[in-house]
Short mmCIF file of C-alpha atoms in Angstrom, two decimals:
data_model
loop_
_atom_site.label_atom_id
_atom_site.label_comp_id
_atom_site.label_asym_id
_atom_site.label_seq_id
_atom_site.Cartn_x
_atom_site.Cartn_y
_atom_site.Cartn_z
CA MET A 1 -30.40 -3.73 22.22
CA ASN A 2 -28.08 -6.18 23.94
CA ILE A 3 -24.55 -4.79 23.90
CA LYS A 4 -21.79 -7.19 24.77
CA ILE A 5 -18.38 -5.80 25.62
CA ARG A 6 -15.58 -7.40 23.67
CA PRO A 7 -12.53 -7.30 25.95
CA LYS A 8 -9.89 -4.83 24.79
CA ASN A 9 -7.64 -4.26 27.74
CA SER A 10 -5.70 -1.40 26.16
CA VAL A 11 -8.72 0.42 24.70
CA LYS A 12 -10.71 2.90 26.75
CA LEU A 13 -14.44 2.36 27.25
CA ALA A 14 -15.51 5.28 25.05
CA ASP A 15 -13.60 3.76 22.13
CA GLN A 16 -15.09 0.33 22.82
CA LEU A 17 -18.59 1.79 22.70
CA HIS A 18 -17.71 3.76 19.57
CA ASP A 19 -16.48 0.57 17.88
CA GLN A 20 -19.64 -1.32 18.85
CA LEU A 21 -21.87 1.37 17.35
CA LEU A 22 -19.62 1.54 14.31
CA ASP A 23 -19.97 -2.23 13.91
CA TRP A 24 -23.75 -1.88 13.91
CA ILE A 25 -23.58 0.79 11.21
CA ILE A 26 -21.20 -1.21 9.01
CA SER A 27 -23.15 -4.45 9.39
CA GLY A 28 -26.49 -2.78 8.67
CA ILE A 29 -28.01 -3.38 12.11
CA LEU A 30 -28.31 0.40 12.26
CA LYS A 31 -29.41 1.79 8.90
CA GLU A 32 -29.74 5.29 7.50
CA GLY A 33 -32.31 7.20 9.52
CA ASP A 34 -32.31 4.79 12.45
CA LYS A 35 -32.20 6.25 15.91
CA ILE A 36 -29.39 4.87 18.03
CA PRO A 37 -30.15 3.88 21.64
CA SER A 38 -30.53 6.79 24.04
CA GLU A 39 -27.85 7.85 26.50
CA ASN A 40 -29.79 6.15 29.29
CA GLU A 41 -30.06 2.90 27.32
CA LEU A 42 -26.38 2.89 26.40
CA CYS A 43 -25.33 3.70 29.97
CA LYS A 44 -27.45 0.87 31.31
CA SER A 45 -26.57 -1.72 28.67
CA PHE A 46 -22.86 -0.91 28.53
CA GLN A 47 -22.58 -0.09 32.24
CA VAL A 48 -20.72 3.16 31.65
CA SER A 49 -21.21 6.80 32.59
CA ARG A 50 -22.83 9.51 30.50
CA PRO A 51 -19.50 11.24 29.72
CA ILE A 52 -18.24 8.00 28.15
CA VAL A 53 -21.40 7.65 26.05
CA ARG A 54 -21.17 11.29 24.95
CA GLU A 55 -17.51 10.88 23.98
CA ALA A 56 -18.37 7.86 21.81
CA ILE A 57 -21.27 9.68 20.14
CA LEU A 58 -19.14 12.78 19.56
CA LYS A 59 -16.55 10.67 17.79
CA LEU A 60 -19.23 9.26 15.47
CA GLN A 61 -20.47 12.81 14.82
CA GLU A 62 -16.97 13.96 13.91
CA GLU A 63 -16.74 11.05 11.48
CA ASP A 64 -20.02 12.22 9.84
CA LEU A 65 -21.73 8.95 10.67
CA VAL A 66 -24.49 10.26 12.95
CA ALA A 67 -26.28 13.52 13.66
CA THR A 68 -27.92 14.55 16.93
CA LYS A 69 -31.21 16.44 16.98
CA LYS A 70 -31.61 18.25 20.28
CA GLY A 71 -34.42 16.82 22.35
CA ILE A 72 -35.07 14.04 19.85
CA GLY A 73 -32.05 11.78 19.65
CA THR A 74 -29.10 10.70 17.53
CA PHE A 75 -29.67 9.29 14.05
CA VAL A 76 -27.56 7.39 11.53
CA LEU A 77 -26.64 9.34 8.42
CA ASP A 78 -26.37 7.89 4.92
CA SER A 79 -22.88 6.46 4.88
CA PRO A 80 -20.67 4.61 2.39
CA LEU A 81 -19.50 2.50 5.33
CA LYS A 82 -22.54 0.25 5.03
CA ASP A 83 -20.93 -2.00 2.38
CA LEU A 84 -17.43 -1.96 3.84
CA SER A 85 -18.08 -5.07 5.93
CA LYS A 86 -17.41 -7.10 2.78
CA TYR A 87 -13.76 -6.13 3.10
CA VAL A 88 -12.81 -5.16 6.65
CA SER A 89 -13.94 -5.35 10.25
CA ALA A 90 -15.29 -2.53 12.37
CA GLN A 91 -11.98 -2.41 14.23
CA ASP A 92 -10.15 -1.99 10.92
CA VAL A 93 -12.43 0.92 10.02
CA SER A 94 -11.88 2.50 13.42
CA ASP A 95 -8.11 2.14 13.02
CA ILE A 96 -8.25 3.70 9.54
CA LEU A 97 -10.24 6.71 10.73
CA GLU A 98 -7.88 7.32 13.64
CA SER A 99 -4.67 6.71 11.71
CA HIS A 100 -5.60 9.19 9.00
CA GLU A 101 -5.97 11.99 11.53
CA VAL A 102 -2.42 11.30 12.67
CA ARG A 103 -1.06 10.78 9.16
CA ILE A 104 -2.38 14.10 7.87
CA ALA A 105 -0.76 15.99 10.74
CA LEU A 106 2.50 14.07 10.60
CA GLU A 107 3.05 13.50 6.90
CA ALA A 108 1.92 16.89 5.63
CA GLU A 109 4.59 18.57 7.74
CA SER A 110 7.04 15.81 6.85
CA ALA A 111 6.55 16.57 3.15
CA ALA A 112 7.04 20.30 3.74
CA LEU A 113 10.31 19.74 5.61
CA ALA A 114 11.46 17.23 3.01
CA ALA A 115 10.99 19.90 0.36
CA LEU A 116 13.21 22.22 2.34
CA ARG A 117 15.91 19.76 3.40
CA ARG A 118 16.03 16.81 1.02
CA SER A 119 19.30 15.85 -0.60
CA PRO A 120 19.59 14.75 -4.25
CA GLU A 121 20.15 11.18 -3.05
CA GLN A 122 17.04 11.24 -0.88
CA LEU A 123 14.98 12.53 -3.79
CA VAL A 124 16.18 9.58 -5.87
CA VAL A 125 14.99 7.17 -3.17
CA ILE A 126 11.51 8.71 -3.23
CA LYS A 127 11.39 8.64 -7.04
CA ASN A 128 12.54 5.02 -7.14
CA ALA A 129 9.76 4.01 -4.75
CA GLN A 130 7.27 5.68 -7.09
CA LEU A 131 8.73 3.81 -10.08
CA ALA A 132 8.49 0.50 -8.20
CA MET A 133 4.87 1.25 -7.35
CA ARG A 134 4.06 2.04 -10.99
CA LYS A 135 5.63 -1.28 -12.08
CA ASP A 136 3.61 -3.21 -9.49
CA PHE A 137 0.39 -1.58 -10.66
CA GLU A 138 1.18 -2.33 -14.30
CA GLU A 139 1.54 -5.99 -13.34
CA SER A 140 -1.75 -5.89 -11.37
CA ASN A 141 0.07 -6.49 -8.10
CA LEU A 142 -0.37 -4.82 -4.75
CA SER A 143 2.46 -2.39 -4.02
CA ILE A 144 2.50 -2.12 -0.26
CA GLN A 145 6.27 -2.19 0.18
CA ALA A 146 6.90 0.45 -2.51
CA ASP A 147 4.13 2.63 -1.12
CA TYR A 148 5.60 2.31 2.37
CA GLU A 149 9.09 3.14 1.08
CA PHE A 150 7.69 6.24 -0.65
CA HIS A 151 6.25 7.62 2.58
CA ILE A 152 9.20 6.57 4.74
CA GLY A 153 11.54 8.05 2.14
CA ILE A 154 9.85 11.41 2.54
CA ALA A 155 10.13 11.17 6.34
CA GLN A 156 13.84 10.39 5.98
CA ALA A 157 14.26 13.41 3.72
CA THR A 158 13.24 15.68 6.60
CA ASN A 159 16.61 14.75 8.13
CA ASN A 160 14.81 14.59 11.46
CA ASP A 161 14.89 11.08 12.87
CA ILE A 162 11.82 11.70 15.01
CA PHE A 163 9.61 11.92 11.91
CA VAL A 164 10.96 8.57 10.76
CA GLN A 165 10.46 7.00 14.18
CA LEU A 166 6.90 8.26 14.47
CA LEU A 167 5.98 6.94 11.05
CA GLU A 168 7.69 3.63 11.72
CA ASN A 169 5.72 3.36 14.97
CA LEU A 170 2.59 3.50 12.83
CA HIS A 171 3.94 0.93 10.37
CA ILE A 172 1.54 -1.90 11.27
CA GLY A 173 -1.54 0.25 10.93
CA LEU A 174 0.03 2.08 8.00
CA ARG A 175 0.66 -1.13 6.07
CA LYS A 176 -2.82 -2.40 6.91
CA THR A 177 -4.37 0.80 5.55
CA MET A 178 -2.25 0.57 2.42
CA ALA A 179 -3.23 -3.07 1.92
CA ILE A 180 -6.94 -2.37 2.35
CA GLY A 181 -6.83 0.68 0.09
CA GLN A 182 -4.87 -1.05 -2.65
CA GLU A 183 -7.02 -4.19 -2.54
CA LEU A 184 -10.17 -2.10 -2.89
CA SER A 185 -8.57 -0.18 -5.75
CA ARG A 186 -7.47 -3.36 -7.50
CA GLU A 187 -10.97 -4.81 -7.32
CA ARG A 188 -12.49 -1.64 -8.73
CA VAL A 189 -9.90 -1.48 -11.52
CA LYS A 190 -10.54 -5.12 -12.42
CA SER A 191 -14.30 -4.62 -12.43
CA LYS A 192 -13.85 -1.44 -14.51
CA ILE A 193 -15.82 0.54 -11.93
CA SER A 194 -12.81 2.84 -11.47
CA PRO A 195 -10.30 1.93 -14.19
CA GLU A 196 -8.20 5.05 -13.54
CA ARG A 197 -7.90 4.66 -9.78
CA ASN A 198 -4.28 3.44 -9.74
CA ASN A 199 -3.32 6.25 -12.10
CA GLN A 200 -4.94 8.72 -9.73
CA VAL A 201 -2.81 7.42 -6.86
CA LEU A 202 0.35 7.71 -8.96
CA GLU A 203 -0.58 11.23 -10.02
CA GLU A 204 -1.05 12.25 -6.37
CA HIS A 205 2.38 10.82 -5.57
CA GLN A 206 3.87 12.64 -8.51
CA ARG A 207 2.54 15.99 -7.34
CA ILE A 208 4.23 15.40 -3.99
CA ILE A 209 7.50 14.48 -5.73
CA ASP A 210 7.35 17.52 -7.99
CA ALA A 211 6.84 19.87 -5.04
CA ILE A 212 9.69 18.29 -3.08
CA GLU A 213 11.97 18.42 -6.13
CA ILE A 214 11.46 22.16 -6.67
CA GLN A 215 11.59 22.68 -2.89
CA ASP A 216 8.13 24.28 -2.65
CA GLN A 217 7.15 23.66 0.97
CA GLU A 218 3.55 24.81 0.77
CA ALA A 219 2.88 22.82 -2.39
CA ALA A 220 4.40 19.71 -0.80
CA ARG A 221 2.33 20.15 2.35
CA PHE A 222 -0.87 20.64 0.37
CA ALA A 223 -0.15 17.73 -2.00
CA MET A 224 0.43 15.34 0.89
CA ARG A 225 -2.69 16.47 2.75
CA TYR A 226 -4.69 16.00 -0.43
CA HIS A 227 -3.21 12.54 -1.04
CA ILE A 228 -3.93 11.23 2.45
CA SER A 229 -7.44 12.69 2.39
CA LYS A 230 -8.05 10.89 -0.90
CA ILE A 231 -6.72 7.62 0.56
CA LYS A 232 -9.33 7.82 3.29
CA GLN A 233 -12.05 8.74 0.81
CA ARG A 234 -11.20 5.82 -1.47
CA ILE A 235 -11.25 3.35 1.40
CA MET A 236 -14.47 4.61 2.94
CA ASP A 237 -16.37 5.11 -0.30
CA VAL A 238 -16.79 1.65 -1.76
CA GLN A 239 -20.02 2.47 -3.54
CA THR A 240 -19.51 5.64 -5.51
CA GLU A 241 -16.67 7.77 -6.86
#
């Protein structure tokens, strides 16, 4: 296979190789059961070392996209990513996978601290964002701003500015993920494939609000982890529920 490096000055080589392989999986060049090029082939074609190839393959393994059989090779697993090219690029998918790892770590703890420290006024801000999101959904609109305000509102309720700064630093990728997820949800609601999807999102938000309101840290942490995990699942799984 002829691999062409797409210049990404700020992205390390292992991630570039990962994104190229991911692009092949999404586009269908590599299908379920296909063997990906060997380490030697990738090293030669991409002009990189074995450690870089292994790092890229490991990342795909951790994302449950490939499996390696010792002494045989690495093979593509059945993946819902194969139809995602209709909606987003391989780079978008890569960004989503990486951002969710960070979001789970950051926002789960943010929710737990918000449950402990939130003021009545901060709770109102979070609830109002949820109400705005519900209104947008009822009018069949995307609700990116309200969704963003919900998550930022929780970070603010930690009363630790670093949580807010970290989440704001992710705001471009965060908004992109929200836009992709909500657009996919809207299409599936319209097509009646998943008519309850928006309600599911609102219910997940409500569980987070309820835990923060009663100041149950563990429940808030769990509810946020569950919500972000479901966001990823909804984005990645465009074929089945």
